[in-house]
XYZ file of C-alpha atoms in Angstrom:
162
model
C 0.000 0.000 0.000
C 1.269 3.494 -0.876
C 2.108 5.897 1.954
C 1.636 9.657 1.728
C 3.141 12.127 4.197
C 4.295 15.715 4.576
C 7.785 16.914 5.389
C 8.323 20.480 6.563
C 11.827 21.964 6.646
C 12.763 25.118 8.589
C 16.150 26.856 8.562
C 16.956 29.356 11.303
C 20.045 31.251 12.416
C 21.290 29.596 15.559
C 22.378 32.772 17.386
C 19.287 34.910 16.700
C 16.599 32.263 16.167
C 15.451 34.159 13.065
C 14.389 32.427 9.885
C 16.614 32.820 6.820
C 15.370 34.641 3.720
C 14.619 33.259 0.277
C 13.650 34.600 -3.101
C 11.986 33.310 -6.208
C 14.548 33.103 -9.032
C 12.295 31.876 -11.814
C 14.132 29.789 -14.406
C 17.555 31.489 -14.073
C 19.098 28.582 -12.154
C 18.514 24.859 -11.682
C 15.880 25.497 -9.017
C 13.290 28.242 -8.856
C 13.989 29.325 -5.234
C 17.198 30.445 -3.535
C 17.740 30.362 0.231
C 20.115 33.069 1.491
C 22.782 32.371 4.111
C 25.925 34.012 5.464
C 29.368 32.419 5.531
C 30.917 31.589 8.916
C 27.531 31.268 10.609
C 25.644 28.487 12.395
C 22.153 27.323 11.474
C 19.605 24.894 12.884
C 17.588 22.906 10.366
C 14.358 21.295 11.526
C 12.538 18.448 9.802
C 8.921 17.736 10.791
C 7.198 14.608 9.476
C 3.426 14.202 9.451
C 2.318 11.542 10.140
C 5.167 10.756 12.519
C 8.113 8.778 11.099
C 11.614 8.289 12.360
C 14.783 9.604 10.749
C 17.562 7.088 11.319
C 20.376 8.923 9.564
C 21.041 12.207 7.770
C 23.616 12.892 5.097
C 24.277 16.563 4.404
C 26.286 17.194 1.244
C 27.424 13.579 1.350
C 28.619 13.548 4.969
C 26.908 12.029 7.991
C 25.395 14.760 10.132
C 24.099 14.347 13.673
C 20.310 14.573 13.912
C 18.332 14.674 17.151
C 14.665 14.188 17.860
C 12.952 17.201 19.410
C 10.614 16.175 22.191
C 7.446 18.233 22.052
C 4.167 17.244 23.656
C 2.298 18.547 20.599
C 4.098 16.030 18.372
C 2.295 13.039 19.847
C -1.046 14.826 19.924
C -0.731 15.918 16.285
C 0.937 12.674 15.069
C 4.073 14.529 13.981
C 7.741 14.083 14.773
C 10.394 16.808 14.606
C 14.159 16.449 14.290
C 16.914 19.056 14.332
C 20.397 19.139 12.873
C 23.133 21.726 13.013
C 24.788 23.218 9.914
C 27.786 25.553 9.848
C 28.907 27.615 6.884
C 32.431 27.887 8.303
C 34.935 27.508 5.442
C 32.108 27.620 2.882
C 33.036 29.838 -0.036
C 30.949 32.936 -0.674
C 28.926 32.608 -3.895
C 29.983 34.892 -6.709
C 27.430 36.918 -8.627
C 25.130 34.668 -10.644
C 26.275 31.505 -8.820
C 24.408 29.236 -6.423
C 25.324 26.216 -4.315
C 23.361 23.137 -3.390
C 22.543 21.881 0.084
C 21.830 18.193 -0.462
C 19.969 16.273 2.242
C 19.522 12.501 2.211
C 17.282 11.266 5.019
C 17.168 7.563 5.850
C 13.722 6.973 7.314
C 12.870 4.249 9.825
C 10.875 2.238 7.308
C 13.938 1.496 5.152
C 13.384 4.205 2.556
C 15.354 7.331 1.794
C 14.368 10.857 0.844
C 16.618 13.117 -1.208
C 16.096 16.896 -1.024
C 18.136 19.605 -2.708
C 17.929 23.217 -1.520
C 19.545 25.907 -3.677
C 21.492 28.480 -1.631
C 23.484 31.633 -2.063
C 26.133 32.277 0.574
C 27.083 35.879 1.333
C 30.041 37.080 3.384
C 29.542 37.324 7.135
C 27.984 40.617 8.145
C 26.401 41.280 4.741
C 22.771 42.054 5.520
C 21.433 43.988 2.542
C 21.332 41.236 -0.084
C 20.996 38.426 2.429
C 17.668 39.813 3.625
C 16.142 40.613 0.241
C 13.075 38.544 -0.481
C 10.857 36.901 2.101
C 11.586 35.219 5.403
C 11.424 31.468 4.953
C 8.790 30.124 7.348
C 9.379 26.701 5.825
C 9.571 24.391 2.854
C 6.632 21.993 2.716
C 6.920 18.787 0.734
C 4.070 16.460 -0.185
C 5.678 13.023 -0.337
C 4.754 9.508 -1.413
C 6.293 6.099 -0.883
C 5.004 3.612 -3.427
C 4.585 0.047 -2.255
C 7.735 -1.971 -2.902
C 9.970 1.098 -3.419
C 12.846 2.164 -1.192
C 12.765 5.887 -2.015
C 10.403 8.819 -1.491
C 8.842 10.712 -4.371
C 8.395 14.432 -3.804
C 5.048 15.248 -5.379
C 4.897 18.947 -4.570
C 7.240 21.505 -3.012
C 6.132 24.832 -1.528
C 8.279 27.635 -0.087
C 6.437 29.938 2.278
């Protein structure tokens, strides 16, 4: 039997707790949205699954990244589960004009399937606030997902930045 679920992704600055910004780029790049980040900064990235599923392992740009379950009483009531990981842009090169970089997430879920998500980013130098805050604050990225019976991967049916 096929399984449908939602995955919500939030990216916030660790020191301020503020959401990052994003903008709609149209067809100029591989993806239509660009998330804006600063170099030499720390971020928390939250993944919320509805209905609740476990994340066993996270690869971020090909490397294993620690992921922890957030314990929230609302999770059990709402049949959701939230996880958080930490991402640092230390030693990440600033993007030149007209260039973007990819943040590639591979989530191994507890039911033996994996989900692959690519987020297009532009990294600005630390302290640059003008361009980094153009656009809209990213409340989240919502993905409508499907696991077809007998498959070991997740199909992303729809993606929404808001």
